[in-house]
Amino acid sequence: MNPLTDSDKRKGAISVRGIAEVENVANIKKTFNRHLHFTLVKDRNVATPRDFYLSLAHTVWDHLVSRWIRTQQFYYDQDPKRIYYLSMEFYMGRTLTNTMTNLGLTQAIDESLYQLGLELEELEEIEEDAGLGNGGLGRLAACFLDSMATLGLAAYGYGIRYDYGIFQQKIADGWQVEEPDDWLRFGNPWEKARPEYLLPVNFYGRVETARNGAKKWVDTQVIFAMPYDTPVPGYGNNNCNTLRLWTAKAPQSFNLHSFNSGEYISAVCDRNEAENISRVLYPNDNFFEGKELRLKQEYFLVASTLQDIIRRFKASKFGSTAHVRTDFTAFPDKVAIQLNDTHPSLAIPELMRVLVDIEGLKWEEAWDICVKTFAYTNHTILPEALERWPVATLQYCLPRHLEIIYDINQRFIHLVLEKFPGDMDRVRRMSLVEEDGDKRINMAYLCVVGSHAVNGVARIHSELIKSDVFRDFYAMWPEKFQNKTNGITPRRWLLLCNPNLSELITEKIGFDWVTDLFKLRGLESLQNDQNFLRELMKVKDQNKRKFAEYIDREFKIKVDPSSMFDIQVKRIHEYKRQLLNCLYVITQYNRIRDNPQGKHAPRTVMIGGKAAPGYHMAKLIIKLINSVGRVVNNDPIVGKRLRVVYLENYRVSLAEKIFPAADLSQQISTAGTEASGTGNMKFMLNGALTIGTMDGANVEMCEEMGRENMFVFGMSVDQVKELGQRGYKPREYYEKNGELRRCLDMIRDGAFSPENPALFQEIYNNLVNHDRFMLLADYEDYMRAQEEVSAAYMDTNKWAKMSLLNIAASGKFSSDRTIMEYAKDIWGVDPHGIKLPAPHEKPLSDEAAAAAVAAAGNKKGAK
Ligand SMILES: *Cc1c(COP(=O)(O)O)cnc(C)c1O
């Protein structure tokens, strides 16, 4: 515990902040009370904790507004090139603490609430996560928004405002149960509806050809898109960008024909159907489902966003050469559009449609503009994740777009034959239209053809897309292919979520790391400073205790904070190999039971993550983990040496509690399957050590920290490939390794499901006979690496040093670095952004910034 009393801490904080901050505190209290009265219409006697949270949110919002208006006005005046980040997912999590952090308000607000007799930490917990994403891809978009605002890029996020985000996961009798995520139930104080900017989006209908050959999409059904804007403040720079999310609104005239025939009530009821487009996020991670509603969502995003982008271009000083036709040749100099995976890929035919059918440009002119404007990020090479829309679905929903895709394909094939004359096999392989079976459009190929830059998300993944999925395209356009290794924002994932560690780091190397994460290298010189290593472990210990209390409170499970917190949190997927982790737990269970007197480093194994509701095997894996946990946790022979905890409802706000408390990070996907991973980076930044395969960004993490600081195991990409070609026979591993066989037999024979012994037979059969992700081939080496982990954990000093060297080496994985690379190499804008002139409200002084770093989210106050 902190030896200072609360009031001591507050006095200390006040004296550093000085008079201006005292005024600020007085102002905040006044604004807070005004909102409680006028906005929430409550007095202190009847106000609920939610009323207090909302008053606080409105108070913080008030601090954003001038910055937001000023920034947008500045962009209009300067007319810099705009960056548009199109994504079907923005996994934002909570906004209150992040806004306070980026605006440098944490301390003043903490003090204000204290004076009002309220607890900031308690109010924070009332906010619902904005869970408009599934996992890594959506969270990446959110980290990128923070970095783009912090760097000062004139950037916009565009997405869909789903009424229901990713489902809430409940665990009942060990099984996952999904509940709808009604995140808007109590209103959202972080958005501004813009009903005055409604835009039409068309569906269905047919294509008419005029006598001059011009095409017209007619007899369509119109749905309106209504924007909601969310401010995206930069850290410490007074910038404020916009995340614009669209919601579907039925037009007044929707189903008017039945209205006319007297069916008024049913006509009004039918409006719901139109508005279903933005109802719910599809809960699949790395999986293509091919539903019509999903296609309509994708087009809804793209059509409304492009109208907005073109309107802004035309309204800019550059675009508005009054009364004459807009000159679109300047469009790619003023607009960059980044496609977050293929989900917004219809933007390519849609921009072609607008330019050719509506603006009257020639095909070649329009195509040149398209390719220069678009860039595409690939997120996976798993075949089941690649979007391949049936031609029939496109024909029905978007007939004109299908025509345009065919036209793009025809010209593209011509180009292929120019470069590779007569190579019809190549043409068949590269065609955007897949002819085998039901005809489909390969959306990834469309993106490669329609973009000037294609990037993977970690070095190894970017190499794989060149040699694998896009091999033929790489042969044709090697210059298009790039790597942009993913990153995470150090604001949310260290400063905000781990105030104890932030403060310790800042004491030693100053606070520049917050916006220049490479500065963490400065910690390397402390690797033999025993005092510092002890302090580092003390911080970890405090964080573990706090998280243990949380687990006890929320999940009613007691864990030992001195045991190793061994954590795997991510979506449940066979390729991520939670089952391999499970095999370790069972092996360790057997070893403890076989040799209760042996030396076993005590572990608390925590696994968390959501399974897609339709993914049978993933749901069975959750049940197995919980079943193994029940057996292990209730075995008196095992005692405290092994515990298994399922971290229910893994989401951004829970992640913020997990990473600071982690000792060991499990990143154990089959080499070649995890494109990058970003969870791996969050663990590293918070001082957890990694046990992992040479996959995704693990490879680069290992390179940065040195192999001696990571527990690397398993086959390489080449070895996986080779074994696959040789013919992988998992049963041979089962027969060879007695410990492995015992684990699998226990699963098969119902050792963890005595009430239903056959329950997990499917898992056994799958692993022993198929094992697509080669768990059995990697098992032995994984056990070896786990032994190394245990030995290292027993050597506290060694562990502390490794932890420090992990943190010191994590600078590369700031999303600021990632975004600077996109800016330079893809978008053609200055990676240092544009500087907003000084506002009336001063930007953070060095002292105030240092104090904010020390205080972000905690109650310690500054020195
Ligand atoms: C970072 C993050 C992810 C991505 O984790 P991976 O281990 O890279 O798959 C998923 N979900 C949440 C809530 C996250 O914060």
Short mmCIF file of C-alpha atoms in Angstrom, two decimals, residues 278-604:
data_model
loop_
_atom_site.label_atom_id
_atom_site.label_comp_id
_atom_site.label_asym_id
_atom_site.label_seq_id
_atom_site.Cartn_x
_atom_site.Cartn_y
_atom_site.Cartn_z
CA SER A 278 -26.59 -0.85 -38.90
CA ARG A 279 -28.20 -3.03 -36.23
CA VAL A 280 -25.45 -5.46 -35.27
CA LEU A 281 -21.76 -6.23 -35.75
CA TYR A 282 -21.06 -9.62 -37.33
CA PRO A 283 -19.20 -11.49 -34.56
CA ASN A 284 -16.74 -13.38 -36.78
CA ASP A 285 -13.01 -12.92 -36.38
CA ASN A 286 -10.94 -14.16 -39.33
CA PHE A 287 -13.94 -15.83 -40.93
CA PHE A 288 -16.04 -14.98 -44.01
CA GLU A 289 -19.74 -15.80 -43.69
CA GLY A 290 -21.10 -14.37 -46.96
CA LYS A 291 -24.49 -13.14 -45.72
CA GLU A 292 -26.47 -10.58 -47.76
CA LEU A 293 -26.94 -8.30 -44.74
CA ARG A 294 -23.17 -8.15 -44.28
CA LEU A 295 -22.70 -7.20 -47.94
CA LYS A 296 -25.26 -4.44 -47.48
CA GLN A 297 -23.38 -3.20 -44.40
CA GLU A 298 -20.15 -3.09 -46.35
CA TYR A 299 -21.69 -1.16 -49.22
CA PHE A 300 -23.55 1.13 -46.82
CA LEU A 301 -20.23 2.18 -45.25
CA VAL A 302 -18.54 2.66 -48.60
CA ALA A 303 -21.30 4.54 -50.41
CA SER A 304 -21.98 7.02 -47.64
CA THR A 305 -18.29 7.59 -46.92
CA LEU A 306 -17.35 8.22 -50.55
CA GLN A 307 -20.15 10.76 -50.92
CA ASP A 308 -18.79 12.53 -47.86
CA ILE A 309 -15.21 12.44 -49.13
CA ILE A 310 -16.18 13.77 -52.55
CA ARG A 311 -18.38 16.47 -51.02
CA ARG A 312 -15.46 17.59 -48.84
CA PHE A 313 -13.11 17.56 -51.83
CA LYS A 314 -15.51 19.64 -53.88
CA ALA A 315 -16.10 22.07 -51.02
CA SER A 316 -12.37 22.54 -50.42
CA LYS A 317 -10.72 25.62 -51.83
CA PHE A 318 -8.88 23.37 -54.26
CA GLY A 319 -11.87 21.44 -55.53
CA SER A 320 -14.29 24.34 -55.84
CA THR A 321 -13.43 26.07 -59.08
CA ALA A 322 -16.85 27.64 -58.98
CA HIS A 323 -19.45 26.55 -61.55
CA VAL A 324 -17.07 24.62 -63.82
CA ARG A 325 -16.82 20.85 -63.65
CA THR A 326 -14.74 19.57 -60.75
CA ASP A 327 -11.20 18.70 -61.76
CA PHE A 328 -10.75 15.22 -60.30
CA THR A 329 -7.15 14.86 -61.46
CA ALA A 330 -6.11 16.53 -58.18
CA PHE A 331 -8.19 14.04 -56.17
CA PRO A 332 -5.31 11.63 -55.33
CA ASP A 333 -3.18 14.58 -54.20
CA LYS A 334 -5.86 15.58 -51.73
CA VAL A 335 -7.31 12.23 -50.69
CA ALA A 336 -5.80 8.95 -49.47
CA ILE A 337 -8.16 6.09 -48.64
CA GLN A 338 -6.85 3.18 -46.59
CA LEU A 339 -8.91 -0.02 -46.73
CA ASN A 340 -8.74 -1.96 -43.47
CA ASP A 341 -8.86 -5.45 -45.02
CA THR A 342 -11.20 -6.16 -47.96
CA HIS A 343 -14.34 -5.33 -45.94
CA PRO A 344 -14.60 -1.86 -47.56
CA SER A 345 -13.35 -3.11 -50.96
CA LEU A 346 -16.56 -2.08 -52.73
CA ALA A 347 -15.17 1.45 -52.43
CA ILE A 348 -13.17 0.68 -55.57
CA PRO A 349 -16.10 -0.06 -57.93
CA GLU A 350 -18.16 2.60 -56.12
CA LEU A 351 -15.62 5.36 -56.82
CA MET A 352 -15.47 4.15 -60.44
CA ARG A 353 -19.28 4.34 -60.63
CA VAL A 354 -19.37 7.87 -59.24
CA LEU A 355 -16.57 9.12 -61.47
CA VAL A 356 -17.73 7.45 -64.68
CA ASP A 357 -21.54 7.23 -64.41
CA ILE A 358 -22.20 10.42 -62.45
CA GLU A 359 -19.24 12.77 -62.94
CA GLY A 360 -18.78 11.76 -66.57
CA LEU A 361 -15.09 10.92 -66.52
CA LYS A 362 -13.56 8.52 -69.03
CA TRP A 363 -12.85 5.03 -67.67
CA GLU A 364 -9.07 5.38 -67.97
CA GLU A 365 -9.04 8.75 -66.14
CA ALA A 366 -11.25 7.39 -63.40
CA TRP A 367 -9.20 4.22 -63.02
CA ASP A 368 -5.96 6.18 -62.70
CA ILE A 369 -7.54 8.26 -59.90
CA CYS A 370 -8.80 5.15 -58.14
CA VAL A 371 -5.49 3.33 -58.09
CA LYS A 372 -3.65 6.42 -56.88
CA THR A 373 -6.22 7.01 -54.12
CA PHE A 374 -6.66 3.55 -52.62
CA ALA A 375 -4.31 1.47 -50.53
CA TYR A 376 -5.15 -1.92 -49.07
CA THR A 377 -4.05 -3.64 -45.87
CA ASN A 378 -4.21 -7.43 -45.84
CA HIS A 379 -4.86 -8.96 -42.41
CA THR A 380 -4.81 -12.70 -42.96
CA ILE A 381 -3.91 -15.46 -45.35
CA LEU A 382 -6.28 -18.03 -43.81
CA PRO A 383 -8.44 -19.15 -46.77
CA GLU A 384 -11.65 -19.29 -44.71
CA ALA A 385 -11.25 -15.58 -43.90
CA LEU A 386 -10.89 -14.30 -47.45
CA GLU A 387 -13.97 -12.52 -48.81
CA ARG A 388 -15.24 -14.16 -51.98
CA TRP A 389 -18.73 -12.82 -52.68
CA PRO A 390 -21.01 -14.95 -54.85
CA VAL A 391 -21.70 -13.23 -58.15
CA ALA A 392 -25.41 -13.97 -57.63
CA THR A 393 -25.50 -11.95 -54.37
CA LEU A 394 -23.74 -9.01 -56.00
CA GLN A 395 -25.97 -9.21 -59.08
CA TYR A 396 -29.03 -8.96 -56.86
CA CYS A 397 -27.88 -6.26 -54.40
CA LEU A 398 -25.46 -4.19 -56.47
CA PRO A 399 -25.91 -4.95 -60.20
CA ARG A 400 -24.00 -1.94 -61.47
CA HIS A 401 -21.02 -2.71 -59.22
CA LEU A 402 -20.87 -6.24 -60.55
CA GLU A 403 -20.72 -4.86 -64.10
CA ILE A 404 -17.92 -2.53 -63.13
CA ILE A 405 -15.99 -5.36 -61.46
CA TYR A 406 -16.32 -7.36 -64.69
CA ASP A 407 -15.02 -4.36 -66.64
CA ILE A 408 -12.09 -3.96 -64.25
CA ASN A 409 -11.36 -7.65 -64.62
CA GLN A 410 -11.47 -7.56 -68.41
CA ARG A 411 -8.94 -4.74 -68.61
CA PHE A 412 -6.81 -6.39 -65.95
CA ILE A 413 -6.70 -9.71 -67.82
CA HIS A 414 -5.66 -7.79 -70.91
CA LEU A 415 -2.75 -6.36 -68.91
CA VAL A 416 -1.75 -9.81 -67.63
CA LEU A 417 -1.65 -11.16 -71.19
CA GLU A 418 0.41 -8.18 -72.31
CA LYS A 419 3.01 -9.02 -69.69
CA PHE A 420 2.67 -12.81 -69.95
CA PRO A 421 1.52 -13.52 -73.53
CA GLY A 422 -0.49 -16.68 -73.91
CA ASP A 423 -0.25 -17.66 -70.23
CA MET A 424 -3.88 -18.66 -69.85
CA ASP A 425 -3.23 -20.63 -66.67
CA ARG A 426 -1.94 -17.45 -65.08
CA VAL A 427 -5.04 -15.59 -66.26
CA ARG A 428 -7.25 -18.22 -64.66
CA ARG A 429 -5.32 -18.00 -61.39
CA MET A 430 -5.41 -14.20 -61.30
CA SER A 431 -8.94 -13.50 -62.52
CA LEU A 432 -11.07 -11.51 -60.05
CA VAL A 433 -13.90 -13.82 -61.08
CA GLU A 434 -13.56 -17.39 -59.80
CA GLU A 435 -15.27 -19.72 -62.24
CA ASP A 436 -15.00 -23.07 -60.41
CA GLY A 437 -18.21 -23.96 -58.59
CA ASP A 438 -20.61 -21.08 -57.94
CA LYS A 439 -19.09 -17.95 -59.46
CA ARG A 440 -17.47 -15.65 -56.94
CA ILE A 441 -15.52 -12.38 -56.86
CA ASN A 442 -12.22 -12.49 -55.02
CA MET A 443 -12.28 -9.18 -53.13
CA ALA A 444 -8.61 -9.36 -52.12
CA TYR A 445 -7.60 -9.55 -55.77
CA LEU A 446 -9.90 -6.62 -56.53
CA CYS A 447 -8.09 -4.63 -53.82
CA VAL A 448 -4.65 -5.48 -55.16
CA VAL A 449 -5.63 -4.46 -58.68
CA GLY A 450 -7.38 -1.27 -57.53
CA SER A 451 -4.72 0.04 -55.12
CA HIS A 452 -1.26 1.54 -55.51
CA ALA A 453 -0.04 -0.02 -52.27
CA VAL A 454 -0.72 -3.37 -50.63
CA ASN A 455 0.66 -4.06 -47.19
CA GLY A 456 0.93 -6.90 -44.72
CA VAL A 457 0.97 -6.21 -40.98
CA ALA A 458 4.27 -7.78 -39.86
CA ARG A 459 7.44 -8.54 -41.76
CA ILE A 460 6.91 -12.30 -41.95
CA HIS A 461 3.29 -11.83 -43.01
CA SER A 462 4.25 -9.33 -45.71
CA GLU A 463 6.73 -11.86 -47.06
CA LEU A 464 4.06 -14.56 -47.02
CA ILE A 465 1.54 -12.55 -49.00
CA LYS A 466 4.18 -12.05 -51.70
CA SER A 467 5.06 -15.73 -51.87
CA ASP A 468 1.59 -17.14 -51.19
CA VAL A 469 -1.83 -15.49 -51.68
CA PHE A 470 -0.64 -12.71 -54.02
CA ARG A 471 2.30 -14.54 -55.62
CA ASP A 472 1.20 -13.87 -59.20
CA PHE A 473 0.33 -10.26 -58.38
CA TYR A 474 3.76 -9.75 -56.85
CA ALA A 475 5.33 -11.02 -60.05
CA MET A 476 3.33 -8.42 -61.94
CA TRP A 477 3.68 -5.41 -59.64
CA PRO A 478 6.50 -5.98 -57.13
CA GLU A 479 6.57 -2.23 -56.38
CA LYS A 480 3.05 -2.29 -54.90
CA PHE A 481 3.93 -4.58 -52.01
CA GLN A 482 4.97 -3.20 -48.63
CA ASN A 483 5.21 -4.09 -44.97
CA LYS A 484 3.77 -2.05 -42.15
CA THR A 485 4.34 -3.86 -38.89
CA ASN A 486 1.40 -3.22 -36.54
CA GLY A 487 1.66 -1.21 -33.36
CA ILE A 488 -0.36 -0.17 -30.32
CA THR A 489 -0.88 3.23 -28.75
CA PRO A 490 1.38 3.70 -25.70
CA ARG A 491 -1.18 6.10 -24.27
CA ARG A 492 -3.95 3.58 -23.62
CA TRP A 493 -1.70 0.53 -23.30
CA LEU A 494 0.80 1.90 -20.81
CA LEU A 495 0.21 5.47 -19.60
CA LEU A 496 -3.48 4.99 -18.93
CA CYS A 497 -3.73 1.30 -17.99
CA ASN A 498 -0.53 0.99 -15.95
CA PRO A 499 0.04 4.21 -13.97
CA ASN A 500 2.44 2.53 -11.53
CA LEU A 501 4.80 1.39 -14.26
CA SER A 502 4.41 4.68 -16.17
CA GLU A 503 5.49 6.59 -13.12
CA LEU A 504 8.46 4.32 -12.44
CA ILE A 505 9.65 4.67 -16.05
CA THR A 506 9.15 8.43 -16.04
CA GLU A 507 11.16 8.81 -12.84
CA LYS A 508 14.12 7.23 -14.59
CA ILE A 509 14.01 8.43 -18.20
CA GLY A 510 11.59 11.36 -18.25
CA PHE A 511 8.22 11.44 -19.98
CA ASP A 512 9.20 11.72 -23.66
CA TRP A 513 8.46 8.01 -24.12
CA VAL A 514 4.74 8.82 -24.23
CA THR A 515 5.12 10.23 -27.74
CA ASP A 516 8.49 8.68 -28.64
CA LEU A 517 8.43 5.10 -27.45
CA PHE A 518 11.97 4.37 -28.69
CA LYS A 519 13.04 6.37 -25.63
CA LEU A 520 12.34 3.22 -23.60
CA ARG A 521 15.76 1.98 -24.79
CA GLY A 522 17.08 4.29 -22.09
CA LEU A 523 15.96 1.68 -19.54
CA GLU A 524 18.54 -0.85 -20.78
CA SER A 525 21.28 0.82 -18.77
CA LEU A 526 19.36 -0.10 -15.61
CA GLN A 527 19.45 -3.85 -16.28
CA ASN A 528 21.94 -4.47 -13.47
CA ASP A 529 20.51 -1.88 -11.07
CA GLN A 530 19.20 -4.19 -8.33
CA ASN A 531 17.19 -1.43 -6.71
CA PHE A 532 15.41 -0.60 -9.91
CA LEU A 533 14.73 -4.27 -10.69
CA ARG A 534 13.21 -4.65 -7.23
CA GLU A 535 11.02 -1.61 -7.81
CA LEU A 536 9.96 -3.01 -11.17
CA MET A 537 8.91 -6.28 -9.56
CA LYS A 538 7.14 -4.37 -6.80
CA VAL A 539 5.05 -2.57 -9.39
CA LYS A 540 4.19 -5.90 -11.05
CA ASP A 541 3.30 -7.34 -7.67
CA GLN A 542 0.98 -4.40 -6.87
CA ASN A 543 -0.71 -4.76 -10.25
CA LYS A 544 -1.15 -8.51 -9.70
CA ARG A 545 -2.70 -7.96 -6.28
CA LYS A 546 -5.11 -5.43 -7.69
CA PHE A 547 -6.10 -7.79 -10.50
CA ALA A 548 -6.45 -10.70 -8.06
CA GLU A 549 -8.91 -8.58 -6.05
CA TYR A 550 -10.82 -7.87 -9.26
CA ILE A 551 -11.01 -11.57 -10.13
CA ASP A 552 -12.22 -12.34 -6.63
CA ARG A 553 -14.86 -9.60 -6.79
CA GLU A 554 -16.11 -10.24 -10.34
CA PHE A 555 -15.58 -13.97 -10.90
CA LYS A 556 -15.60 -15.18 -7.25
CA ILE A 557 -12.29 -17.00 -7.69
CA LYS A 558 -9.35 -16.70 -5.31
CA VAL A 559 -5.91 -16.66 -6.93
CA ASP A 560 -2.47 -16.41 -5.35
CA PRO A 561 -0.76 -13.18 -6.44
CA SER A 562 2.67 -14.70 -5.80
CA SER A 563 2.01 -17.41 -8.42
CA MET A 564 3.02 -16.77 -12.02
CA PHE A 565 0.17 -15.10 -13.93
CA ASP A 566 0.34 -17.06 -17.18
CA ILE A 567 -2.12 -15.49 -19.61
CA GLN A 568 -3.57 -16.18 -23.06
CA VAL A 569 -6.25 -13.66 -24.04
CA LYS A 570 -7.44 -13.33 -27.65
CA ARG A 571 -10.34 -14.57 -29.76
CA ILE A 572 -10.79 -18.33 -29.50
CA HIS A 573 -9.60 -19.84 -32.77
CA GLU A 574 -8.04 -23.17 -33.65
CA TYR A 575 -5.07 -21.44 -35.30
CA LYS A 576 -4.32 -19.52 -32.09
CA ARG A 577 -4.00 -22.92 -30.38
CA GLN A 578 -5.66 -22.38 -27.01
CA LEU A 579 -5.83 -26.20 -27.10
CA LEU A 580 -2.04 -26.42 -27.02
CA ASN A 581 -2.09 -24.29 -23.87
CA CYS A 582 -4.68 -26.72 -22.51
CA LEU A 583 -2.38 -29.65 -23.24
CA TYR A 584 0.32 -27.94 -21.16
CA VAL A 585 -2.10 -27.49 -18.25
CA ILE A 586 -3.08 -31.16 -18.35
CA THR A 587 0.56 -32.23 -18.60
CA GLN A 588 1.51 -30.05 -15.64
CA TYR A 589 -1.47 -31.40 -13.71
CA ASN A 590 -0.25 -34.94 -14.30
CA ARG A 591 3.31 -34.06 -13.35
CA ILE A 592 2.22 -32.50 -10.06
CA ARG A 593 0.03 -35.48 -9.22
CA ASP A 594 2.78 -37.94 -10.14
CA ASN A 595 5.34 -36.09 -8.05
CA PRO A 596 3.66 -33.95 -5.40
CA GLN A 597 6.99 -33.41 -3.62
CA GLY A 598 8.70 -32.03 -6.73
CA LYS A 599 9.61 -28.40 -7.29
CA HIS A 600 6.83 -26.84 -9.37
CA ALA A 601 6.77 -23.08 -9.96
CA PRO A 602 3.19 -22.17 -8.93
CA ARG A 603 1.11 -20.91 -11.82
CA THR A 604 -2.25 -19.33 -12.36
#
